[in-house]
XYZ file of C-alpha atoms in Angstrom:
123
model
C -16.168 50.741 4.506
C -14.121 49.170 6.363
C -14.354 50.339 10.518
C -11.516 49.502 12.564
C -11.188 51.016 16.104
C -13.724 53.480 15.919
C -11.576 54.776 12.275
C -13.148 54.308 8.968
C -10.030 53.315 6.000
C -9.652 55.044 2.791
C -10.856 52.231 0.680
C -9.025 53.456 -2.608
C -5.056 52.792 0.378
C -3.891 49.946 0.001
C -4.084 48.584 3.562
C -0.865 48.669 4.589
C -0.694 52.376 3.791
C -4.353 52.605 5.504
C -4.374 51.327 8.644
C -1.562 54.420 9.890
C -5.193 56.369 9.625
C -5.822 55.047 12.629
C -3.694 57.076 15.882
C -1.150 55.061 17.333
C 0.347 52.962 14.758
C 2.185 53.249 11.579
C 4.095 51.552 9.130
C 5.928 49.444 10.651
C 3.093 48.454 13.176
C 0.905 48.411 9.986
C 2.453 45.230 8.294
C 3.479 43.700 11.188
C -0.183 43.422 12.503
C -0.938 42.313 8.609
C 1.083 39.465 9.688
C -0.781 38.646 12.151
C -4.013 37.535 10.343
C -2.404 36.998 7.369
C -4.095 39.540 5.674
C -2.133 40.691 2.194
C -1.482 44.034 3.053
C -1.308 45.503 -0.478
C -5.475 44.105 -0.903
C -6.689 47.739 -1.441
C -9.228 47.937 1.729
C -12.457 48.250 -1.025
C -11.410 44.297 -1.121
C -11.341 43.153 2.141
C -14.437 40.636 3.856
C -15.959 40.572 6.589
C -13.453 38.044 7.828
C -10.381 39.560 6.924
C -11.622 42.793 9.334
C -12.550 40.441 12.525
C -8.999 39.175 11.373
C -7.110 42.817 11.051
C -9.041 43.837 14.712
C -8.141 40.483 17.025
C -4.268 41.135 15.318
C -4.529 44.469 16.690
C -6.116 42.555 19.781
C -3.385 40.486 20.448
C -0.475 43.174 20.202
C -2.251 44.665 23.431
C -1.814 48.678 21.339
C -2.758 51.046 23.140
C -5.113 53.023 19.890
C -6.918 55.724 19.286
C -8.567 57.889 22.818
C -6.761 54.888 25.334
C -3.667 56.869 23.494
C -4.627 60.088 23.422
C -6.042 60.081 26.915
C -2.207 58.472 28.309
C -0.220 61.498 26.397
C -2.842 64.605 27.926
C -2.390 62.432 31.406
C 1.250 62.704 31.013
C 1.450 66.023 30.142
C -0.883 66.868 32.696
C 1.247 65.137 35.689
C 4.458 67.582 33.964
C 2.404 70.787 34.029
C 1.754 70.010 37.673
C 5.416 68.450 38.756
C 6.288 72.013 37.458
C 8.786 70.922 35.141
C 10.821 72.632 32.453
C 8.735 70.422 30.125
C 5.810 71.229 32.000
C 6.654 75.040 31.804
C 7.104 74.542 27.847
C 3.522 72.893 27.515
C 1.709 75.252 29.141
C 3.569 78.064 27.441
C 2.941 76.461 24.494
C 6.345 76.242 23.519
C 8.775 73.830 21.541
C 9.809 71.626 24.399
C 12.950 69.706 23.118
C 15.388 72.098 22.493
C 14.351 73.573 19.844
C 15.008 77.540 19.026
C 12.301 80.247 19.551
C 14.214 83.118 17.530
C 13.600 82.695 14.403
C 11.199 79.701 14.290
C 8.966 77.617 15.702
C 5.785 80.276 14.490
C 3.766 76.210 14.666
C 3.918 75.629 18.032
C 3.790 79.904 19.191
C 0.992 80.508 16.566
C 0.989 83.340 14.370
C 3.014 86.791 14.974
C 1.570 89.316 16.943
C 2.357 93.078 15.597
C 4.027 94.570 18.711
C 2.498 98.467 18.336
C 5.689 100.975 19.299
C 5.504 104.948 19.478
C 9.393 106.370 18.211
C 9.280 109.867 18.259
């Protein structure tokens, strides 16, 4: 089991598709890391040697990528700063509404959560 940056990579996947399981690494960075480490990206994770895993770790360090906990903490700090300053984006984050201008009249169920019934007495 290859464990990089505190994440167990899926054993049956090819390396360049398994690396994006690490928060902060996407498909493009994954290919770049494989090239720097001189490890075949089409090799399955279960076929990696300990030397390959060590090279991958070194390649990630060489790129100075913020990944996993550091990246999550930085994003949280940025959102908290927006809320503290009182920007429009900060207010939207605070109210759990879409931040980037999407409509909310009919969509945004993921962000707003399940519908809430409104009891209206008619009579």
